PDB file of C-alpha atoms in Angstrom:
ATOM      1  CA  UNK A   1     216.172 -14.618   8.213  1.00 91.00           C
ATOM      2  CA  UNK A   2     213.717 -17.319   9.070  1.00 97.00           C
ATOM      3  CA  UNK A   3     214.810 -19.727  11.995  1.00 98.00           C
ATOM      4  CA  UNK A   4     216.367 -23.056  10.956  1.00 97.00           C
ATOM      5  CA  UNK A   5     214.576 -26.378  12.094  1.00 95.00           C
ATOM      6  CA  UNK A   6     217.506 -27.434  14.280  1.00 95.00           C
ATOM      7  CA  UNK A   7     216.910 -24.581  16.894  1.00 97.00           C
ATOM      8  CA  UNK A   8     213.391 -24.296  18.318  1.00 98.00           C
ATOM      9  CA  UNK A   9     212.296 -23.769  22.567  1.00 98.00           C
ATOM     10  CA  UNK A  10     214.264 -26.204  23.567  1.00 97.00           C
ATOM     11  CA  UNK A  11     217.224 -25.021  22.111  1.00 97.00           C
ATOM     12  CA  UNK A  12     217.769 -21.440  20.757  1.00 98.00           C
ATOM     13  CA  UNK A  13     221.871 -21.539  21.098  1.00 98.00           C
ATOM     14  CA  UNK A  14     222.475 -19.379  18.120  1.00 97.00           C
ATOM     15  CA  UNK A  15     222.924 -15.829  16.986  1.00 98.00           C
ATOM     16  CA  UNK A  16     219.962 -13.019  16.763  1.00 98.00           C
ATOM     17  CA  UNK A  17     218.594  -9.793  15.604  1.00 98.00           C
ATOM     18  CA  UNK A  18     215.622  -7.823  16.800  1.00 97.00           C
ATOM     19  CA  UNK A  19     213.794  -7.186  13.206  1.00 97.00           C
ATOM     20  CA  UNK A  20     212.308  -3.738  13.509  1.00 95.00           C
ATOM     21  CA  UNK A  21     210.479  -4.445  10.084  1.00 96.00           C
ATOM     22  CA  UNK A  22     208.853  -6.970  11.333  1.00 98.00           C
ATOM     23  CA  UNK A  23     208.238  -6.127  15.165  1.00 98.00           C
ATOM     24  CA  UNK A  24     205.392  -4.360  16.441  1.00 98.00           C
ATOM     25  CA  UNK A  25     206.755  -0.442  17.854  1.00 96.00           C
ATOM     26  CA  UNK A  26     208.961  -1.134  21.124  1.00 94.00           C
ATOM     27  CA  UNK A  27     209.004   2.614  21.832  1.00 95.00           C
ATOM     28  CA  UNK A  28     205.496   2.259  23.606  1.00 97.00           C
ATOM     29  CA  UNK A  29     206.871  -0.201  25.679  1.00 96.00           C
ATOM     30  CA  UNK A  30     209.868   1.715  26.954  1.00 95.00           C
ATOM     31  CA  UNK A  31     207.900   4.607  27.603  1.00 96.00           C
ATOM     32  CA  UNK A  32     205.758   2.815  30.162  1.00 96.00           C
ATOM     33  CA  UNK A  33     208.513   1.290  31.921  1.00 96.00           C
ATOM     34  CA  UNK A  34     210.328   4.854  32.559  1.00 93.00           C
ATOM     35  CA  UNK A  35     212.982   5.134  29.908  1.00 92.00           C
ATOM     36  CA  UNK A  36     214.057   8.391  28.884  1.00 93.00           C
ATOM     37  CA  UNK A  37     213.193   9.920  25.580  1.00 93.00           C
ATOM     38  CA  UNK A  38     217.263   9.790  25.042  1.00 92.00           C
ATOM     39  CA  UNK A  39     217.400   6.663  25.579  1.00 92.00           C
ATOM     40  CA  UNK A  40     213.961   5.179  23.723  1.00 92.00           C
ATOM     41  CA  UNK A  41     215.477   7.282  20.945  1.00 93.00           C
ATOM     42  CA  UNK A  42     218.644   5.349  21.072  1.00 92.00           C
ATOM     43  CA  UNK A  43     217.834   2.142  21.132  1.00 91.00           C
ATOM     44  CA  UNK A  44     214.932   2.661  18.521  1.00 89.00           C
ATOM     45  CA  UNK A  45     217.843   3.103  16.127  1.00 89.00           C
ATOM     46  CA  UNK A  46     220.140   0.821  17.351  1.00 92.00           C
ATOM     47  CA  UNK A  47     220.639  -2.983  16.044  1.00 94.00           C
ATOM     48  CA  UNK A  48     220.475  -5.342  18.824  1.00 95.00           C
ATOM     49  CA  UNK A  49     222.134  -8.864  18.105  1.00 96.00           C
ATOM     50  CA  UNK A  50     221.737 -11.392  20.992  1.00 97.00           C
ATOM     51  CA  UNK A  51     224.191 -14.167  21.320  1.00 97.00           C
ATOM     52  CA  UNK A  52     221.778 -16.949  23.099  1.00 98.00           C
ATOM     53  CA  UNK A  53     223.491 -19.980  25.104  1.00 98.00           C
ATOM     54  CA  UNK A  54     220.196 -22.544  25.899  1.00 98.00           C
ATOM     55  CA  UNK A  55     221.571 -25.653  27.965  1.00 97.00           C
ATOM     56  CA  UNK A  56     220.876 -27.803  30.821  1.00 95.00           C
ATOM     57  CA  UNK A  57     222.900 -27.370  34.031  1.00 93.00           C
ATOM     58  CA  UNK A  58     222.179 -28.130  38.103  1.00 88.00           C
ATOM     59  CA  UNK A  59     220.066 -25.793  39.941  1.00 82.00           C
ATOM     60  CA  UNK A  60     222.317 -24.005  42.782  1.00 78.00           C
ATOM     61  CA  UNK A  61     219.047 -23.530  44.977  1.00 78.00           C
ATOM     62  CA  UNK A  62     217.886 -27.435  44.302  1.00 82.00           C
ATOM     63  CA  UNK A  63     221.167 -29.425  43.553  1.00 83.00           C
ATOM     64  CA  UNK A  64     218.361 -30.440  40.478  1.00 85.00           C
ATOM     65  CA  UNK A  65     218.650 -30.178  36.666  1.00 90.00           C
ATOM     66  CA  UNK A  66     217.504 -27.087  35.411  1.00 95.00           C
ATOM     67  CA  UNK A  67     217.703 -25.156  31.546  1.00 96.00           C
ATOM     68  CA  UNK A  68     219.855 -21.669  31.702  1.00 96.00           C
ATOM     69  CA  UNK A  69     219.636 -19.655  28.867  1.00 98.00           C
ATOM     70  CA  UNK A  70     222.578 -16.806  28.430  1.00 97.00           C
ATOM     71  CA  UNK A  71     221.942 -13.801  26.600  1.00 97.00           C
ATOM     72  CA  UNK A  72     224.480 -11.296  25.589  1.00 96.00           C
ATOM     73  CA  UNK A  73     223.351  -8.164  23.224  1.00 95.00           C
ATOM     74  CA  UNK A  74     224.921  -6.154  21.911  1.00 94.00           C
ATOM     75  CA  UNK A  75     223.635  -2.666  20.755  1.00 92.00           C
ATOM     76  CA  UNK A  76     225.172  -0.721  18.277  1.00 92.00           C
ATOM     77  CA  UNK A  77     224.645   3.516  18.275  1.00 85.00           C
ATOM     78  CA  UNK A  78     226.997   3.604  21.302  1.00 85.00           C
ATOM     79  CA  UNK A  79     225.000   2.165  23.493  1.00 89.00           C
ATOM     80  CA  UNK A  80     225.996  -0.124  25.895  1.00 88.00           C
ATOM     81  CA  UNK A  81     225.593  -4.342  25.757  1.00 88.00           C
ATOM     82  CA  UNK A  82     223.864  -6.132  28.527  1.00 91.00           C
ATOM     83  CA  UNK A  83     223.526  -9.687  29.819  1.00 93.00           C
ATOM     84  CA  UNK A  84     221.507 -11.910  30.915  1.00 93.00           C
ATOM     85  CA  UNK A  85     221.288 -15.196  32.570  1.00 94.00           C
ATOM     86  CA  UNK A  86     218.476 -16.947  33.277  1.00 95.00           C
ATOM     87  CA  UNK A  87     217.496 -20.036  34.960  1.00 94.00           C
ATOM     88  CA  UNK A  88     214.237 -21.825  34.040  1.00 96.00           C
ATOM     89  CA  UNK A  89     213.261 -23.177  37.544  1.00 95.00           C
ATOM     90  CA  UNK A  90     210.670 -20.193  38.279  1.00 96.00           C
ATOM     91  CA  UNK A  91     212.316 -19.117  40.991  1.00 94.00           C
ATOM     92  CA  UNK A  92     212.488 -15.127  42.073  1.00 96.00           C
ATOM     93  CA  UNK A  93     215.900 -13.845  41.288  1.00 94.00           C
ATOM     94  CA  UNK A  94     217.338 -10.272  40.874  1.00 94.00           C
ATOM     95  CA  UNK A  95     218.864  -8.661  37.772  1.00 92.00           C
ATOM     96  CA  UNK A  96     219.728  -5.031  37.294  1.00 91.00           C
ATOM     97  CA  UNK A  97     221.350  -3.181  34.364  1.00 90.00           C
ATOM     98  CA  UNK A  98     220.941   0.141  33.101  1.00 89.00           C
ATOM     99  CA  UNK A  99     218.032  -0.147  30.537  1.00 90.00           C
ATOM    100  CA  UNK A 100     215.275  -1.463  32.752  1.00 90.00           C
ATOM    101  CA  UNK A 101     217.000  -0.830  36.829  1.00 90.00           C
ATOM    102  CA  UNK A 102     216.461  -3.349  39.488  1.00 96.00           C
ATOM    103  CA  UNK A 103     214.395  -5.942  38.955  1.00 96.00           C
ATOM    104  CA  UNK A 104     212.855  -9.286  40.419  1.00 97.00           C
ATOM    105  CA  UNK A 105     212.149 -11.784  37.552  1.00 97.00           C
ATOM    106  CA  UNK A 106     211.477 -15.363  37.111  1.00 97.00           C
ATOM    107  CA  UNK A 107     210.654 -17.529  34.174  1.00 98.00           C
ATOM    108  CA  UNK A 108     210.193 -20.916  33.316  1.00 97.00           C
ATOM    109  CA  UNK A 109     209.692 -23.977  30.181  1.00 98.00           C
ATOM    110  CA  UNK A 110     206.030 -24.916  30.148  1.00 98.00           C
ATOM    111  CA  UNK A 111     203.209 -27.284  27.586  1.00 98.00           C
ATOM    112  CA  UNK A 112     200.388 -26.189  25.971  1.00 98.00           C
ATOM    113  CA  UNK A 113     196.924 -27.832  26.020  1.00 96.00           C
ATOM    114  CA  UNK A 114     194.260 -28.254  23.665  1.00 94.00           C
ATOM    115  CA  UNK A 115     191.353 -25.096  23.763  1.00 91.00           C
ATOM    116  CA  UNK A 116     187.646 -26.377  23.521  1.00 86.00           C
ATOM    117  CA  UNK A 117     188.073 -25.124  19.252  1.00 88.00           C
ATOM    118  CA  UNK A 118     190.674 -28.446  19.071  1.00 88.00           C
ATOM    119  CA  UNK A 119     193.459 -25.842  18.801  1.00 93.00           C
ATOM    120  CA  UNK A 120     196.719 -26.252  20.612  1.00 96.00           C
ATOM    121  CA  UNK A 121     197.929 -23.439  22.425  1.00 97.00           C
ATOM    122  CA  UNK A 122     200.259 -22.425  25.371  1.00 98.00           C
ATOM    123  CA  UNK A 123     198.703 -23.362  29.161  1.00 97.00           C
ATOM    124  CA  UNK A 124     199.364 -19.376  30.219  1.00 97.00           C
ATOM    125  CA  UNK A 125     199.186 -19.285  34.100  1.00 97.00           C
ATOM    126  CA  UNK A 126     199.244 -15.390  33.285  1.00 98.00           C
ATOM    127  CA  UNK A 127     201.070 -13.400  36.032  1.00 98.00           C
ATOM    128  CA  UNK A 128     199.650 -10.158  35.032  1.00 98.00           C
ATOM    129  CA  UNK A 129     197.618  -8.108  37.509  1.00 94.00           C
ATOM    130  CA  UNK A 130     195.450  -6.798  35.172  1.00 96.00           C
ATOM    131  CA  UNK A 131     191.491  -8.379  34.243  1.00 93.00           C
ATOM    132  CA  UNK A 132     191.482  -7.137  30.674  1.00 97.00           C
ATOM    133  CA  UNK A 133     191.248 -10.645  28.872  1.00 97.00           C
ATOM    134  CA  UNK A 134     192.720  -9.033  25.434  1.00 98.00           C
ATOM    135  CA  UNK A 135     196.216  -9.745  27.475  1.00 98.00           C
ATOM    136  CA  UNK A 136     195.844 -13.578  28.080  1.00 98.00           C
ATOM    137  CA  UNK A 137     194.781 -13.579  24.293  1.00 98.00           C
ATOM    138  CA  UNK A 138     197.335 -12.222  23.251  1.00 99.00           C
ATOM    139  CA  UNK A 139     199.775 -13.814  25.194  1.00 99.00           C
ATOM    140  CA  UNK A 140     199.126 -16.869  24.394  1.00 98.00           C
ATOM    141  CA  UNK A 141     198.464 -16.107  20.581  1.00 98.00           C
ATOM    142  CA  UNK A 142     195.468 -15.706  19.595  1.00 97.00           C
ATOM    143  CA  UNK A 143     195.065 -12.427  18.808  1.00 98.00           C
ATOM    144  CA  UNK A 144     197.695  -9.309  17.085  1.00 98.00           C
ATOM    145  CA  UNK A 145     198.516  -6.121  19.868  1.00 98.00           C
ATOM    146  CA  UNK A 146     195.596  -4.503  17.850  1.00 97.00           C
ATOM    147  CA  UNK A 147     192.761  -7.486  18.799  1.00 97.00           C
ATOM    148  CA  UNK A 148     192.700  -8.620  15.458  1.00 98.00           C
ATOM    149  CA  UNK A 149     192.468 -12.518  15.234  1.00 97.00           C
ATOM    150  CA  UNK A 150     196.396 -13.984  15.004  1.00 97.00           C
ATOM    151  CA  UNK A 151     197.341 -17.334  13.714  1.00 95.00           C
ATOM    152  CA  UNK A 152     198.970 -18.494  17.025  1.00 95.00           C
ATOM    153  CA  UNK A 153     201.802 -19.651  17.955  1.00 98.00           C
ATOM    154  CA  UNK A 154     203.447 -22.714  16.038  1.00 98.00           C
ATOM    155  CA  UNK A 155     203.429 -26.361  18.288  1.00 98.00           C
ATOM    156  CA  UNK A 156     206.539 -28.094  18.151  1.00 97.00           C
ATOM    157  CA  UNK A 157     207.574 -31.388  20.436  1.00 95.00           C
ATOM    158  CA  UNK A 158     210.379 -30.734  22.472  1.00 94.00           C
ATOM    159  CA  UNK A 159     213.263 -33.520  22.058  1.00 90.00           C
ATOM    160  CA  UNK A 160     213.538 -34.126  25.775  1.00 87.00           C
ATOM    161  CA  UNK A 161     210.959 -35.754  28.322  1.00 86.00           C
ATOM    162  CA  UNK A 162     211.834 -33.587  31.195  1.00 87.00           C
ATOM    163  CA  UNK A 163     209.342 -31.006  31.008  1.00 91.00           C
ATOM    164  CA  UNK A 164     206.440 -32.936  31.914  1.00 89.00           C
ATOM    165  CA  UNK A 165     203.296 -33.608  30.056  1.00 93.00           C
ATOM    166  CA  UNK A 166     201.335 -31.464  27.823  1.00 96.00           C
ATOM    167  CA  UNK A 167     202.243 -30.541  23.943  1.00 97.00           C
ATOM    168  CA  UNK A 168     204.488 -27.869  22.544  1.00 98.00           C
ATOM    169  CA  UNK A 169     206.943 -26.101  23.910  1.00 98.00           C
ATOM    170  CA  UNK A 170     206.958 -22.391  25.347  1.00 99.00           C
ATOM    171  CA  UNK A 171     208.964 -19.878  27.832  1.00 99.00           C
ATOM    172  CA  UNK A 172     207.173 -17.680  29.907  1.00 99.00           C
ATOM    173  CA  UNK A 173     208.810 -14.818  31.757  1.00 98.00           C
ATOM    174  CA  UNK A 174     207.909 -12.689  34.183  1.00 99.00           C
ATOM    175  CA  UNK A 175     210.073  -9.514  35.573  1.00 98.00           C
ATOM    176  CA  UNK A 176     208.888  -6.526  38.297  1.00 98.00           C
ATOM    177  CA  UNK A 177     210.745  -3.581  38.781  1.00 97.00           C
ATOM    178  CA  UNK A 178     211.404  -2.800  42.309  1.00 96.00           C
ATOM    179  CA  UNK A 179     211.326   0.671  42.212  1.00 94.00           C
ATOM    180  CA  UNK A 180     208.484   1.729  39.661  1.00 94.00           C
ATOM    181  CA  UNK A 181     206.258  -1.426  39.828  1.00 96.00           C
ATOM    182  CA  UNK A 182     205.655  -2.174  36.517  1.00 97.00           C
ATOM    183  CA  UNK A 183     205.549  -5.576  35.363  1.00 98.00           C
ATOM    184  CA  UNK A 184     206.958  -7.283  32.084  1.00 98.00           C
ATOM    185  CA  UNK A 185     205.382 -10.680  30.834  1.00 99.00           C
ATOM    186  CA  UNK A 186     206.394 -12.463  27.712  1.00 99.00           C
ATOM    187  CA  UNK A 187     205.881 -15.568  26.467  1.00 99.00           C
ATOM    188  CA  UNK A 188     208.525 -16.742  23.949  1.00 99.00           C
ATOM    189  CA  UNK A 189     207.714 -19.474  20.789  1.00 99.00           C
ATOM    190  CA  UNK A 190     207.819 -19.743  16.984  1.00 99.00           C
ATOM    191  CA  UNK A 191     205.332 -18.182  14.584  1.00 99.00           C
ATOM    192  CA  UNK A 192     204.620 -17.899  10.740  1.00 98.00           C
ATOM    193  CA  UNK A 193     205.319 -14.490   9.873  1.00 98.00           C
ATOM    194  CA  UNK A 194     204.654 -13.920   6.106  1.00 97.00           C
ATOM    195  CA  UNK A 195     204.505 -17.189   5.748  1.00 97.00           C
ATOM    196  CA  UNK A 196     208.666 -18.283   7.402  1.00 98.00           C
ATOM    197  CA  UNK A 197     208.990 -19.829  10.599  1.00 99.00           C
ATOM    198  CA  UNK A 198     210.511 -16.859  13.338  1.00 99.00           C
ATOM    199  CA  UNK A 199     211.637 -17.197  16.944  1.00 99.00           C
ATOM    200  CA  UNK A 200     209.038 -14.603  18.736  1.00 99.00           C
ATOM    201  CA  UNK A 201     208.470 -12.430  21.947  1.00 99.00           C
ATOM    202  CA  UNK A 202     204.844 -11.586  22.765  1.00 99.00           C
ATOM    203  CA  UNK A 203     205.282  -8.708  25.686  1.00 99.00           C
ATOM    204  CA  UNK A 204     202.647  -7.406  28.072  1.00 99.00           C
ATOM    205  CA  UNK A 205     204.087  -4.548  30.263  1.00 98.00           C
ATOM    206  CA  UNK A 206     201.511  -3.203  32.749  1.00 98.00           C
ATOM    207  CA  UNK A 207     202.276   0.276  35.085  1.00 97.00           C
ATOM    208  CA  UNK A 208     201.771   0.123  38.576  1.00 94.00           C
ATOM    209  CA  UNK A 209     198.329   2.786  37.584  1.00 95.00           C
ATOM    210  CA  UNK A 210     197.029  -0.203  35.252  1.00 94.00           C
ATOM    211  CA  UNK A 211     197.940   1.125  32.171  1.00 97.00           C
ATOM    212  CA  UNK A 212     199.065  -1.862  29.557  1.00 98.00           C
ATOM    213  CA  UNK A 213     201.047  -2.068  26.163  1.00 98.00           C
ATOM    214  CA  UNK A 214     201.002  -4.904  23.961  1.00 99.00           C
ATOM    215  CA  UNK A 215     203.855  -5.603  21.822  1.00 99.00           C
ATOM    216  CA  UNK A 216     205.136  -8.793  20.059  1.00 99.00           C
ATOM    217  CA  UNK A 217     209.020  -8.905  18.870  1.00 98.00           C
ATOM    218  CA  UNK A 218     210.233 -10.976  15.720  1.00 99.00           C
ATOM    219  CA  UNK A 219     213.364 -12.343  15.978  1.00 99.00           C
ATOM    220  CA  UNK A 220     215.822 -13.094  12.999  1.00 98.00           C
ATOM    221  CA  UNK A 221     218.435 -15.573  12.878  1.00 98.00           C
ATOM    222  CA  UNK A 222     221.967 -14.597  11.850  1.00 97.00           C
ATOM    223  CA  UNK A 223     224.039 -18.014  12.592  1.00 95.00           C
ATOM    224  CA  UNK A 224     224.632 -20.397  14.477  1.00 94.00           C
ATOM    225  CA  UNK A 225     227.202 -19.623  17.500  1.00 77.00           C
ATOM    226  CA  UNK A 226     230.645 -20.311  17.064  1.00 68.00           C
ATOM    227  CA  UNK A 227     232.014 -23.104  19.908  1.00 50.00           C
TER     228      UNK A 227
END
């Protein structure tokens, strides 16, 4: 269902599911970054639920305040749940589980800026290696994975002061795979999507050859999570 007003970039504590209706195919996106027909198959017909923690703790690295966001999902079809924990201070750490191996990610909170049409979108320091500009444009909105024009992503005021100035509120991630190279950028916000407000994941994965897919994931909200 469409994501209550209560939880928006600045806090996304709740319960999730991918909605394969409503997503563009993930299976192109798996392929490039090495997973094995088996396992694309899998998890194309699996249910993934995340249980999201967003809060704001002390930075180990910076003895500084800094927003962690915990993700557990679970996967039906057998497969396997993973975790993840992230801390928004844009900072290299590692992560490795089975899905997607050893990688080096970082991500961060970040404001958007007004674009010389008077429109606001998200300020996309774009860590992609790649000079096709369809991937900042779609990263930051303004067009579908198949160039068509999009209606961007939604601007909503955070309720907190301590992400600096600008307008809106967005997460931007970006993950490398040690041992293939590919890269994984997403940039995370709200959009209308037949006309209901949805939590969303605009992906750009990129092989170490320069080959790109384009993929943006609609998320659904199941409840809010249980103290």
């Amino acid at each position: 269902m469409a994501a209550p007003s209560d939880l928006a970039m600045d806090n996304l504590t709740g319960v999730w599911e991918m909605d394969k209706g409503l997503s563009d195919d993930i299976g192109p996106v798996l392929e490039l970054q090495g997973l094995s027909w088996f396992l694309r198959t899998a998890i194309a017909f699996a249910t993934a639920t995340m249980k999201i923690s967003e809060y704001t703790d002390v930075d180990p690295t910076t003895s500084k305040s800094v927003v962690r966001i915990d993700i557990a999902q679970i996967l039906t079809g057998g497969l396997a749940g993973t975790t993840e924990k992230r801390i928004l201070s844009w900072t290299d750490r590692e992560h490795k589980d089975y899905i997607f191996g050893h990688v080096v990610g970082r991500g961060r909170l970040f404001r958007g800026s007004k674009d010389e049409d008077g429109r606001v979108r998200p300020a996309v320091d774009m860590q992609t290696k790649h000079d096709d500009p369809k991937i900042k444009k779609f990263l930051r909105g303004e067009i579908h994975s198949d160039g068509s024009p999009a209606e961007g992503f939604l601007v909503e005021e955070p309720k907190s002061d301590m992400f600096g100035e600008g307008e809106g509120l967005w997460l931007q991630s970006f993950a490398r795979n040690v041992d293939s190279g590919w890269t994984a950028e997403q940039i995370w916000g709200f959009e209308m999507v037949n006309g209901k407000r949805f939590y969303t994941r605009r992906i750009a994965v990129t092989s170490a050859n320069g080959k790109y897919v384009l993929a943006r994931m609609v998320v659904s909200f199941l409840r809010h999570k249980e103290e």
